[in-house]
């Protein structure tokens, strides 16, 4: 007889979502029951002060005595209920508990009983699992999820009264051609299923839209089902293909970006948090991290280096994510991660009053565009277009600029109010309405930095005659895109009137010229512009005897700077951000940093001076203000992961505090020291003597 461990907490009315600060996830493998030691895990959760747990419940394998027909019990389950045992143990420690299900694969028995529940390949054959040929891939948008998994979720909630259900791999793996998908897509669109995944294919675009609709329906269904059992509970999907929908529907969400692979930069974890915060606001966001390697060859039982784990998790915490460790298999083969996570979590527990952020303080925002990602492309200069955003992101980190991200479908005054500067890294597809919102932002005193084809296409990806923001840029399109350019340069000039160089050339005073990008747009100015950066056209790079500039100087500007009221506009007609991402040329990084500072036109909320690469974020809490400094200096000499942590030396920090606040005390939360500081004209100045991986400066405030 199963107990109802939830009856004791069922009366609690306050939503639970914001309570857990540290999550623990244990994903059982099928032969864990009877072999793994649940008390070891419960004791570990206690030691690390985890206050939320995500535990394997059902789906491909049930870890409790399910009664739902065709819901496969672990072959090792016998009479046991390891899931229930863990749930009760976590409840006794006051933890929030959510159950994990995974509906993406199933067994021969299910395939035989309901062949229509299985995903179908383009050739009409049912789809075997790509990794485990004993299993079948299920159709995510058909009755397997809508019927069977709904029953499973209901049963789990009725038996255990959880705070929520979290499903992994619930949204499908590519286009499915089963009878349900064929029929339902036809009813939705009048079309046949697309045969390609080309974004320009109208059927594929419609399919992408249908998929979002269908998944939203599924999210609603499962959420409704579990709330009917326990009103405070939530269904939490692992990922959703549209951030706006996620921001609207989710009371709590988790990012499944568990670690680096290849040359993914270490700030990538923070970027995912910023992207979701743009649509979710300050609703709680958990950052799932793997204790193992995240590479294509999927060593799921491996353990990552301590240095890599610490930096990855610090990036998440610095960006307001609540850490969530994920461990697969209840039996451990390599225990090295246990102490590392315990130390990180114990620091987090000690510091948590400073980690309940109420608002970010950044005044700069990087605009990202899911719309452009969907509709832009097809021309050679539009390839690898993700590099624009990545390059700009990296330039912001190198410039030590605290910044947020903004979703281009949320450009209304309310969402833009906190910001002085918006950066548009080739945000090519913008509607008339979005352009108008940006105009309003500038009229209100805001500044813009935009690159390349920003606003040259409408929201459907149709090219305009001229930029939608031509009036703000002060330039118009004038002909074709040039490139890929080889051996082209930029002439850096001083102002003929004063002889002084423009502030965007700070640190480049001795450079007569720097390298150009790879593609440039021909544009013509509508008015006078300063000319700190002009074009030196491509010239032969071979034979060596002919490598000399044919046109050493032009007056073709490659950077357009203007002031409009209290705002400043910087428009770059070439792919500076994507080229920076590809080549990582230091001059491009410096130029971008200078242009960002010029356009911001006010001192950043935090200025940190010293050597090294720091990712900086700044936050307000109820009674305090924090600045997070993540030390990314340690080299990706070849590529990640980090091998060791190497400290950087003294950093001088200046923090602007709100006018209504009085600073009572200053702490360094990682060094656990109270540094000497001065306060003058609303600026707190202090020195952080050294940073190994991470430091958090906390200012206690009284109103
Ligand atoms: Zn299907």
XYZ file of C-alpha atoms in Angstrom, residues 2-3 28-30 32-33 36 55-88 99-102 148-162 165:
62
model
C 1.419 3.326 -1.001
C 1.259 6.267 1.362
C 17.877 6.330 -12.605
C 18.883 3.691 -15.116
C 16.715 0.638 -15.568
C 19.302 0.690 -10.572
C 16.393 -0.688 -8.479
C 21.728 1.607 -5.961
C 13.631 12.257 -9.694
C 13.025 9.639 -12.383
C 9.418 8.507 -12.293
C 8.250 7.077 -15.600
C 7.948 7.209 -19.362
C 10.326 4.790 -21.073
C 10.845 3.046 -17.722
C 8.634 3.321 -14.625
C 10.434 3.317 -11.290
C 7.241 2.857 -9.307
C 4.557 0.155 -9.457
C 2.513 1.704 -12.238
C -0.897 0.339 -13.146
C -1.164 2.124 -16.494
C -1.351 -0.543 -19.205
C 1.717 -0.575 -21.490
C 3.685 1.713 -19.127
C 6.843 -0.369 -18.803
C 8.026 -1.128 -15.253
C 11.750 -1.487 -14.710
C 12.635 -5.156 -15.156
C 14.464 -4.892 -11.820
C 11.582 -3.278 -9.948
C 10.021 -6.377 -8.320
C 7.818 -5.208 -5.478
C 9.902 -2.137 -4.776
C 9.141 1.555 -5.243
C 12.481 3.372 -5.403
C 10.846 6.524 -6.717
C 8.401 6.661 -3.801
C 11.224 5.997 -1.349
C 13.229 8.939 -2.669
C 10.165 11.201 -2.781
C 9.369 10.522 0.859
C 9.044 13.835 -11.150
C 10.929 13.269 -14.365
C 9.351 11.479 -17.302
C 10.797 10.745 -20.710
C -0.750 7.375 -22.739
C 1.589 9.955 -21.165
C -1.399 11.936 -19.891
C -2.497 8.832 -17.983
C 1.037 8.348 -16.689
C 1.287 11.941 -15.461
C -2.090 11.673 -13.785
C -1.151 8.451 -12.028
C 2.176 9.845 -10.783
C 0.427 12.893 -9.368
C -2.323 10.843 -7.721
C 0.154 8.504 -6.086
C 2.782 11.027 -4.999
C 1.262 14.515 -5.069
C 4.411 16.075 -6.506
C 6.336 16.943 -13.598
